[in-house]
Coordinates of C-alpha atoms in Angstrom, one line a residue:
X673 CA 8.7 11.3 20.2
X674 CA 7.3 9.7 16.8
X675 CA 7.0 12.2 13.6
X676 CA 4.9 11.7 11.0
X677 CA 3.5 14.4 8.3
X678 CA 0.8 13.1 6.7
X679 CA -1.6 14.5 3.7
X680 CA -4.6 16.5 4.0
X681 CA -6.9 16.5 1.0
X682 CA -6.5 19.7 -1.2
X683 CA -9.2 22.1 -0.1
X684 CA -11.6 22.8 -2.7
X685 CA -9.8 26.1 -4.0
X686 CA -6.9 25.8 -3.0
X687 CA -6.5 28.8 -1.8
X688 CA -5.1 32.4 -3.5
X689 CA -1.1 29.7 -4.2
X690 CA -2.9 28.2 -6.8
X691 CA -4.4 31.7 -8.5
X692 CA -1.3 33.8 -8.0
X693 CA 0.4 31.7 -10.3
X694 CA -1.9 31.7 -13.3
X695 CA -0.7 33.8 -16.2
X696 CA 2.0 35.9 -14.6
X697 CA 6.1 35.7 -14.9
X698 CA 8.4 36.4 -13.0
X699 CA 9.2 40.3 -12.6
X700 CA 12.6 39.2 -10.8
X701 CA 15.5 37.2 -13.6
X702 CA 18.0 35.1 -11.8
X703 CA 21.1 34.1 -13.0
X704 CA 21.9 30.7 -13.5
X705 CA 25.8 31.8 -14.7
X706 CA 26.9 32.5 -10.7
X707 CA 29.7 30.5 -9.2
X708 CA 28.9 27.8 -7.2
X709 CA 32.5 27.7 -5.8
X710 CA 32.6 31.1 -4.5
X711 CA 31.2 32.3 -1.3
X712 CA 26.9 32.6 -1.2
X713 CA 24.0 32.8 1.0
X714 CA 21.1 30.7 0.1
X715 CA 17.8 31.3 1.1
X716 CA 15.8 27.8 1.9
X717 CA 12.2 27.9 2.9
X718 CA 10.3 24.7 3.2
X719 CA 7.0 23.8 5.1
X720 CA 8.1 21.4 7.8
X721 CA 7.1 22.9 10.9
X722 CA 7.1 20.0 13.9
X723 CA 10.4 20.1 16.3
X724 CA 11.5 17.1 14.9
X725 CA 11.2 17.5 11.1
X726 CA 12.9 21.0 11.5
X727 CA 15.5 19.3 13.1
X728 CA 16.4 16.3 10.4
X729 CA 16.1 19.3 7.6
X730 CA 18.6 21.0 9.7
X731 CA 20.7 18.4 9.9
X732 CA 20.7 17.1 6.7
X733 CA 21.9 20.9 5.6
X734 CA 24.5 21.4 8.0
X735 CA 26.4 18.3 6.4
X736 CA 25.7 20.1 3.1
X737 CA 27.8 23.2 4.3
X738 CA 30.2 20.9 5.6
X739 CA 30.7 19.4 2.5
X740 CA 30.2 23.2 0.7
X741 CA 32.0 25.5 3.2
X742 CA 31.7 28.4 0.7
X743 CA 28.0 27.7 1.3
X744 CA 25.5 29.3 3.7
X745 CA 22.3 28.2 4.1
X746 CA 19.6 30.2 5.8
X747 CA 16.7 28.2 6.5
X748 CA 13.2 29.2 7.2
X749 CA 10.4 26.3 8.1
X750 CA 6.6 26.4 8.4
X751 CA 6.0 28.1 5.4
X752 CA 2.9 27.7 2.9
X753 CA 2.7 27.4 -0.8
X754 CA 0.8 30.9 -0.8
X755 CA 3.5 32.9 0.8
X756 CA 6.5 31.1 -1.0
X757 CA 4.3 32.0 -4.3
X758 CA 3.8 35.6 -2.8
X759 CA 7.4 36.2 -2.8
X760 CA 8.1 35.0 -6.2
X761 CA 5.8 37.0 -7.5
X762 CA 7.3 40.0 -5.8
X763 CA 11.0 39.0 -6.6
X764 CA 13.8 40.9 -5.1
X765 CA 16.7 39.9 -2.8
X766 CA 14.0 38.7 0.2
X767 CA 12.7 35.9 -2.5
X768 CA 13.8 32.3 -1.5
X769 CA 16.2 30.4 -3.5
X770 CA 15.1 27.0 -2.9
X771 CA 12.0 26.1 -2.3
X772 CA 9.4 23.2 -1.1
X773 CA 6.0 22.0 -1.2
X774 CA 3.5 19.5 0.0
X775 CA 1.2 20.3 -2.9
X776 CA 2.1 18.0 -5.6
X777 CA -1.1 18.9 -7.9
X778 CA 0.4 22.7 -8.1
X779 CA 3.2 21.5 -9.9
X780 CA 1.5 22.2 -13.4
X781 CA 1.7 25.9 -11.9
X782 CA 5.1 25.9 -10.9
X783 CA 6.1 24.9 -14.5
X784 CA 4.0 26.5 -16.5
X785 CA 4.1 30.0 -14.7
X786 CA 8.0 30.0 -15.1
X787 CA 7.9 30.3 -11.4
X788 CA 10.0 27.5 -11.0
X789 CA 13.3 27.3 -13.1
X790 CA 13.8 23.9 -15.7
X791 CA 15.8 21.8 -13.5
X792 CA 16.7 19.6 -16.4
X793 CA 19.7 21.6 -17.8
X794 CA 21.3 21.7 -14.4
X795 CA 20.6 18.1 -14.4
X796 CA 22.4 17.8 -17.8
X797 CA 25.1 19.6 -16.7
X798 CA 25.9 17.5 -13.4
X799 CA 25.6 14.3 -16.1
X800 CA 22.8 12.9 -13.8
X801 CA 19.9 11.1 -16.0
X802 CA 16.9 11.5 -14.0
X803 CA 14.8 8.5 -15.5
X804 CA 17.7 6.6 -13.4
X805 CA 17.5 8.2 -10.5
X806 CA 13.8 8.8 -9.6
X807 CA 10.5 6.2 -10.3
X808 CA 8.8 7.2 -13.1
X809 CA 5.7 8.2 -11.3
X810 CA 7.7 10.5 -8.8
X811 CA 8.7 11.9 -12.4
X812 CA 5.4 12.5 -13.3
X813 CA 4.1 14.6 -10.6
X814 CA 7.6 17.0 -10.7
X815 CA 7.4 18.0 -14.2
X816 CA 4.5 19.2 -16.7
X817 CA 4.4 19.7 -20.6
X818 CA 8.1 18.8 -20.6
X819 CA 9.5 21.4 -17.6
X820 CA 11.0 19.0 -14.8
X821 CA 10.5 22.3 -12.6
X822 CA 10.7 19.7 -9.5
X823 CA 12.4 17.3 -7.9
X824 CA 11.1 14.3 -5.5
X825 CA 12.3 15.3 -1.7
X826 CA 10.6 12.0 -0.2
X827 CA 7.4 10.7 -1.1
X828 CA 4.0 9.1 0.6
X829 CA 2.8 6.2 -0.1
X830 CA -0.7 4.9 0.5
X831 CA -1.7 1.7 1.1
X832 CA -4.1 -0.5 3.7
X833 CA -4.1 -1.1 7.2
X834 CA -5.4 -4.1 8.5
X835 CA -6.8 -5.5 12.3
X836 CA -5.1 -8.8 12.2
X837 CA -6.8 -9.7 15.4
X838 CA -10.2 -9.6 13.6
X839 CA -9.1 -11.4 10.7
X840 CA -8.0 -14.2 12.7
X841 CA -11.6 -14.2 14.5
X842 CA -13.4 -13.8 11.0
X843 CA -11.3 -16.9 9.4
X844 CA -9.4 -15.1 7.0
X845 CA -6.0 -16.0 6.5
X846 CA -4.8 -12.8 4.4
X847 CA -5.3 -9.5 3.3
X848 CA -7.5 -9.6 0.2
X849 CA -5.9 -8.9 -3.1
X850 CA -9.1 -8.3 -5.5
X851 CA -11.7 -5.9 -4.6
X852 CA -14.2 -9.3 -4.5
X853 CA -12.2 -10.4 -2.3
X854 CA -12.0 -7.0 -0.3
X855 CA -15.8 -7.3 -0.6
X856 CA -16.1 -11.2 0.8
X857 CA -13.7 -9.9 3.6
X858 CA -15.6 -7.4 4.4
X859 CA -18.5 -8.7 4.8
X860 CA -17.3 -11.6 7.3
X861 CA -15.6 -8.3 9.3
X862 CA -18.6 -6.5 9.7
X863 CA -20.1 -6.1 12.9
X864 CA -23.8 -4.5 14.4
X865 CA -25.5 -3.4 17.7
X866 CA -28.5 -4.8 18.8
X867 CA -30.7 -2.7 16.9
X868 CA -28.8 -3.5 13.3
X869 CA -26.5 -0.5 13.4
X870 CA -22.8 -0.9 12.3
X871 CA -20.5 -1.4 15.1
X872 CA -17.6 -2.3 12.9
X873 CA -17.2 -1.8 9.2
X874 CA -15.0 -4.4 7.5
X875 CA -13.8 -1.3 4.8
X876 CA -15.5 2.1 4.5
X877 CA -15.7 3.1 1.2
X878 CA -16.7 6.5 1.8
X879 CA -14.9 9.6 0.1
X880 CA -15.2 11.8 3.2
X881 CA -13.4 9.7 5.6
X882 CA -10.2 10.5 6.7
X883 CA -7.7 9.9 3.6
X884 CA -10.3 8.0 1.3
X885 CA -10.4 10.7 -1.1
X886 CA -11.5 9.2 -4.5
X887 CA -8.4 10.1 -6.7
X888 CA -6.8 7.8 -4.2
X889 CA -8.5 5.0 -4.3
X890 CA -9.0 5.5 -8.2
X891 CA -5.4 4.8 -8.4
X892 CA -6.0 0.9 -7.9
X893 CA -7.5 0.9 -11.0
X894 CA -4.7 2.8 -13.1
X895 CA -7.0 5.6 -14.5
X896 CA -6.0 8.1 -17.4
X897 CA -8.0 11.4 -16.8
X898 CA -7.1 13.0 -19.9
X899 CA -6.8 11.7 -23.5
X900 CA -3.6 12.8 -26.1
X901 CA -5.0 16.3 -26.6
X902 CA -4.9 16.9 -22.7
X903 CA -9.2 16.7 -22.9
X904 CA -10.7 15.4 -20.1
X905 CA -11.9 11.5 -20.5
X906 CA -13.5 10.5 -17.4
X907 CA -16.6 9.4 -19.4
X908 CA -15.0 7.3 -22.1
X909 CA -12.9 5.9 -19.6
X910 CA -14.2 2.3 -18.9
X911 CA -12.2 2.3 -15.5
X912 CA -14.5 5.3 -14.1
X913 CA -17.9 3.6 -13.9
X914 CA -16.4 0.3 -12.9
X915 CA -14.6 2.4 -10.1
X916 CA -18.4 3.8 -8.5
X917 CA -19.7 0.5 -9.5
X918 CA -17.7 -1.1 -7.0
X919 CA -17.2 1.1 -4.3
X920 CA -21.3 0.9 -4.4
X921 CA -21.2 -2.4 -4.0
X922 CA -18.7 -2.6 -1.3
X923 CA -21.1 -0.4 0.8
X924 CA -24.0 -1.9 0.0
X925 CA -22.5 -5.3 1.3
X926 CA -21.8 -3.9 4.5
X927 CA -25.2 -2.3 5.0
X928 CA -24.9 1.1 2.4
X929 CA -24.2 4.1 2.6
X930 CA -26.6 5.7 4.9
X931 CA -25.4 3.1 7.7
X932 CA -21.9 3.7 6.6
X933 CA -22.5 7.5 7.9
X934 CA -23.7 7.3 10.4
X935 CA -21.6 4.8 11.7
X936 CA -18.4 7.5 10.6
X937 CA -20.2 10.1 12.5
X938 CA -19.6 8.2 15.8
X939 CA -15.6 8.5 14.5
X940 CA -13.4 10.3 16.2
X941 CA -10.5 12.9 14.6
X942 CA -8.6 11.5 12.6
X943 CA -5.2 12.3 14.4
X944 CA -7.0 11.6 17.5
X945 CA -7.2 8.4 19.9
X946 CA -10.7 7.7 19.1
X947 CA -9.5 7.3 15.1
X948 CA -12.2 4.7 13.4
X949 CA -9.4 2.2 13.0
X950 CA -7.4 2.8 16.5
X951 CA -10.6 1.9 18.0
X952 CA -11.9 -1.1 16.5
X953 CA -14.6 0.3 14.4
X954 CA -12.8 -0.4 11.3
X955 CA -11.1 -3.5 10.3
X956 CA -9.6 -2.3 7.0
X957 CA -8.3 0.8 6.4
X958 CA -6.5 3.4 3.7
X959 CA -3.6 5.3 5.3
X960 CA -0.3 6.6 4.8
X961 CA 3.2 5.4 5.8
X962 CA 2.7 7.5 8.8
X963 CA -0.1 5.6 10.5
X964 CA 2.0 3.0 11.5
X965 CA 4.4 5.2 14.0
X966 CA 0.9 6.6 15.3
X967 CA -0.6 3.0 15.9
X968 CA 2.8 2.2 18.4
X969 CA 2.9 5.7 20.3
X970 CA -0.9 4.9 20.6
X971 CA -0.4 1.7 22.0
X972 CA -3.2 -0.1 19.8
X973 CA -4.6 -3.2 21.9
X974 CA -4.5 -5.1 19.0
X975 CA -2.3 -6.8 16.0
X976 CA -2.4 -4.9 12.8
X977 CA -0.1 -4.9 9.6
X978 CA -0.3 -3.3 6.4
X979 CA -0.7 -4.6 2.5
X980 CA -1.4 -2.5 -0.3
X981 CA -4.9 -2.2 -1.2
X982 CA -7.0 -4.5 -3.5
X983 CA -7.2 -3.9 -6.9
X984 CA -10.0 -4.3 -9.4
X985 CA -10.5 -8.4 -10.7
X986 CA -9.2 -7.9 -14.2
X987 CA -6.1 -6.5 -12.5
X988 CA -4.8 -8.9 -10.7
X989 CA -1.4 -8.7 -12.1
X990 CA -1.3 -5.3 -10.3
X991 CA -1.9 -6.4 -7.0
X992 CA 1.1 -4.4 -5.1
X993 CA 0.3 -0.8 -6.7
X994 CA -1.1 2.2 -4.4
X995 CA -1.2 6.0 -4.6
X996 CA 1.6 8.1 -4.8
X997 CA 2.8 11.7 -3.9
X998 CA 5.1 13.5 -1.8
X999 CA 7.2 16.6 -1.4
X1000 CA 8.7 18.8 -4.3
X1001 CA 11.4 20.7 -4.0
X1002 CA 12.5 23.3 -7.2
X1003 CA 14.6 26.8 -7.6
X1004 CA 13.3 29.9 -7.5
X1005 CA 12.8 32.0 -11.0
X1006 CA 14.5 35.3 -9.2
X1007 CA 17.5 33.6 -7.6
X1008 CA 20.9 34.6 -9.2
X1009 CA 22.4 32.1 -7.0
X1010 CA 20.7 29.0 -9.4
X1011 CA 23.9 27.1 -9.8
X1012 CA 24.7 27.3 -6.0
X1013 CA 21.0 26.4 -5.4
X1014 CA 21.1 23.5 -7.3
X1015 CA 23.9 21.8 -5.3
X1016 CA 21.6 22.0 -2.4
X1017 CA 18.6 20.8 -4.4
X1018 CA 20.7 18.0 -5.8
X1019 CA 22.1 17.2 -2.1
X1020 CA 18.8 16.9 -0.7
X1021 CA 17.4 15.3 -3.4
X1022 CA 19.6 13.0 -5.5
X1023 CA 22.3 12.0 -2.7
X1024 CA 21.6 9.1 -1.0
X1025 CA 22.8 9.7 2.0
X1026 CA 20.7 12.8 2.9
X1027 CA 17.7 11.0 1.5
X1028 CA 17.7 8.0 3.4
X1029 CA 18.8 10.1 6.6
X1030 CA 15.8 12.4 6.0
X1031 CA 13.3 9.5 5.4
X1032 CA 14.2 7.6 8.7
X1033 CA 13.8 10.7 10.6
X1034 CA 10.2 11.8 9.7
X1035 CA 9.3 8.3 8.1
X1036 CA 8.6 9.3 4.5
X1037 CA 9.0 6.9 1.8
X1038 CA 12.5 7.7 -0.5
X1039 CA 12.0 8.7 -3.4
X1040 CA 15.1 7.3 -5.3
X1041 CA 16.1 4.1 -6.5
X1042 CA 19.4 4.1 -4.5
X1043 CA 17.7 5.1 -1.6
X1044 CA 14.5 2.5 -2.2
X1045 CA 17.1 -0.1 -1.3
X1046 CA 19.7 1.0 0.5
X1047 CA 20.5 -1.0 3.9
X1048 CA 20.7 2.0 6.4
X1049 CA 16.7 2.3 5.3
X1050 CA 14.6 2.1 8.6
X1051 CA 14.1 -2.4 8.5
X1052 CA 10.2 -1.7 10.3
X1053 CA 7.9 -4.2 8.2
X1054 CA 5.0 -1.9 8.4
X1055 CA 7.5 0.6 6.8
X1056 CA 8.5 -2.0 4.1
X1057 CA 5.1 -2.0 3.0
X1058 CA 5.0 1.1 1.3
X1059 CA 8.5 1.1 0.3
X1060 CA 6.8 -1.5 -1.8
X1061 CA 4.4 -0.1 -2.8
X1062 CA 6.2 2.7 -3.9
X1063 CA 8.5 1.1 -6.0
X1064 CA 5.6 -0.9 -7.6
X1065 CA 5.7 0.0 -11.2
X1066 CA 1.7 0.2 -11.3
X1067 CA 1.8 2.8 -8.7
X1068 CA 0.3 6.1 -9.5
X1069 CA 0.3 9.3 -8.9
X1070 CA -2.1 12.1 -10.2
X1071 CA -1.3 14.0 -13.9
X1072 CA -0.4 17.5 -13.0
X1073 CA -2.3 20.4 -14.4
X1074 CA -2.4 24.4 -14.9
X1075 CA -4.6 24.8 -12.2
X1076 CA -3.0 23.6 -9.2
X1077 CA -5.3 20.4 -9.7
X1078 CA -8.8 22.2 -10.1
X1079 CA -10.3 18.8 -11.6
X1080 CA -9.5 16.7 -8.6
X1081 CA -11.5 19.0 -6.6
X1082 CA -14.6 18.7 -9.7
X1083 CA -13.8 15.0 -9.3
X1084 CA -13.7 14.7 -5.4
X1085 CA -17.2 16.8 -5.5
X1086 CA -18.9 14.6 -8.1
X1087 CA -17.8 11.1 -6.6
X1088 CA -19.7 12.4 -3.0
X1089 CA -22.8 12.9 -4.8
X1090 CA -22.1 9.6 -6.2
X1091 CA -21.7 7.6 -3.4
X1092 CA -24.6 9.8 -1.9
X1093 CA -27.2 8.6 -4.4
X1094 CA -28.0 12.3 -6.2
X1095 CA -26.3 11.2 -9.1
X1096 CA -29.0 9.3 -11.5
X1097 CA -27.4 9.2 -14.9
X1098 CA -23.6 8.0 -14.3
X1099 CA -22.3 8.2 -17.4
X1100 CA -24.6 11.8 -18.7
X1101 CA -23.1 13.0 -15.5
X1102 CA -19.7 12.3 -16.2
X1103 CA -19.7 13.7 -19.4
X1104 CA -20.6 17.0 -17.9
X1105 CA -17.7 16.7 -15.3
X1106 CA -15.5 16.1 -18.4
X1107 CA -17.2 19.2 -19.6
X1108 CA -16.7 21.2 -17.1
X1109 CA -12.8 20.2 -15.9
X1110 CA -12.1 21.6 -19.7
X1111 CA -13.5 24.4 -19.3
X1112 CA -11.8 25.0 -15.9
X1113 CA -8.6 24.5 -17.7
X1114 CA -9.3 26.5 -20.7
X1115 CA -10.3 29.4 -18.3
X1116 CA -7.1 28.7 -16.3
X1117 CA -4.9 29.7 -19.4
X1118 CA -6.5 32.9 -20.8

């Protein structure tokens, strides 16, 4: 049976992980003097949960004790960020040792809080330079303020899926690289009923569907969010307006937004069989890596392929880039096992081996360079793609923060009321988002 994990937008608190980390240390030390030669039970939880994700982690660790025989690990799947964040709060000897999460924007959290120990030392100390082993913007999201509390343990890519079949019909001859392009396309790939509703969208720009979150589709225009002084800039950012600018335009070209919805409405779920793009109603599409196992066990009755998405005009030269993130994976504060902990960290995460092992068997992009091009990595075109992608120096991934990513939320918010029309004053209004994601963060460190 076909895996795939694929990511969920951040709900708009994010829940009581986020909070539990703000302000507090550790009650618990660890010890990062222990032996790593002598005989040690680590504790591993992660958040993989589906029969055959469990089993590839599994895997992947059993050749890590056969390669560590003094080493046994205990691991414990299906767990959230809230309860892994619970227990290291609490400390103790029932605190993990290593640990994993999905949630790339609580980073900032994990390094700030002390929750998380600095990896780079152990890093140091194994003579491994990091910048060499991992793409920069992987980097980025593991480590805040200078902590590299994180490593990359595979990474999602996003890029666009495309109904070849109605490209041929349409008369274009290949995935648009510009978003006038995207728009032109678009347009020809649009479809209506009868009675002048939308029967097919050529691209639905709207933040609410499925994956189009806007800090993803931001990304194709290589946005900063904050200036030097870690201020929010959103409004003195020329790449913002353009951004709404064009994603207005897009709809309107197909028929706005209001038609958009309502066309959306008549979508199924997105992990469902009656998915917009699985049954015709869209012709281009933002996904993950994922998609493209869930398109074959489907059996989609039609030709598709993948490219990365458009970017904007005056960016040509970065036609390739997409938006990044993935799974971290860091040591526990409390664990007086750190040294032994880090073999397993640095096994799962820096060997190449492992990596690519892992990342054929849940289809997750690698997230180092070795990996990236190593000839046991799964030879699927679709999959190709968003290796790509991913090692497209333009890629990007979202600046961590204190706050477990509070202004992504603000910005998610503001860019639906946006695209809905209540927003009258762009740029007033995006001072006052800039205004209020500093506040956020000021409030987030007292």
């Amino acid at each position: 049976m076909a895996l795939w994990r694929f990511r969920t937008r951040v709900p708009l608190a994010l829940g009581a992980a986020a909070l539990l980390l703000s302000g507090c240390a550790n009650p618990s030390t660890g010890s990062n003097t222990d032996d790593p030669t002598k005989p040690v039970t680590l504790k591993f939880w992660h958040g993989w949960s589906a029969p055959g994700e469990v089993e590839a982690i599994d895997e992947n660790i059993a050749r890590f004790e056969k390669l560590h025989p003094n080493i046994d690990v205990v691991s414990t799947g299906n767990v959230s960020d809230e309860t892994i964040n619970q227990a290291l709060r609490a400390g103790g000897g029932d605190a993990p040792d290593v640990v994993t999460s999905f949630t790339t924007n609580n980073v900032g959290q994990y390094c700030s809080s002390g929750m998380w120990v600095d990896l780079d030392p152990f890093m140091r100390k194994s003579g491994i330079d990091k910048t060499k082993v991992f793409p920069k913007t992987l980097l980025d999201y593991t480590r805040y303020e200078g902590v590299q509390c994180a490593t990359p343990l595979l990474a999602d890519a996003f890029g666009m899926y495309y109904n070849k079949d109605a490209f041929e019909a349409a008369g274009i001859t290949r995935p648009p690289r510009t978003m006038s392009e995207m728009k032109a396309d678009a347009v020809k790939l649009t479809q209506r009923n009868k009675d002048g509703s939308l029967k097919r969208a050529g691209f639905m720009p709207n933040f609410q569907l499925y994956q189009n979150s806007p800090d993803r589709m931001f990304a194709q225009w290589g946005p900063e969010y904050f200036d030097a002084e870690g201020k929010a800039k959103l409004a003195d950012e020329p790449k913002t307006e353009d951004f709404f600018t064009t994603m207005r335009d897009l709809s309107d070209a197909q028929g706005g937004y209001a038609a958009m919805e309502r066309l959306r409405a008549r979508f199924g779920d997105e992990m469902s069989s009656q998915n917009g793009f699985l049954t015709g109603r869209l012709a281009m599409h933002l996904d993950g890596e994922w998609r493209g196992l869930m398109l074959d066990e489907a059996k989609a009755d039609f030709d598709w392929a993948v490219a990365p998405l458009p970017v904007p005009d005056d960016q040509a030269d970065t036609y390739g880039r997409g938006y990044l993130t993935g799974t971290v994976a860091g040591i526990a504060h409390s664990s007086r096992h750190q040294n032994a902990a880090w073999e397993l960290v640095k096994y799962l995460t820096i060997d190449t081996e492992p990596v690519v092992r892992f990342a054929n068997a849940i289809h997750n992009v690698p997230s180092t360079f070795e990996a990236l091009k190593s000839p046991d990595l799964d030879a699927d075109p679709a999959f190709r793609a968003f290796i790509e992608i991913a090692r497209n120096p333009h890629s990007q991934a979202v600046p961590p923060s204190n706050n477990g990513g509070q202004y992504i939320n603000s910005f998610g918010d503001f860019s639906q009321s946006v695209e809905a029309g209540r927003t009258k004053d762009l740029h007033r209004a995006l001072e006052d988002l800039d205004e209020q994601i500093d506040a956020d963060n000021v409030q987030s460190e007292n």
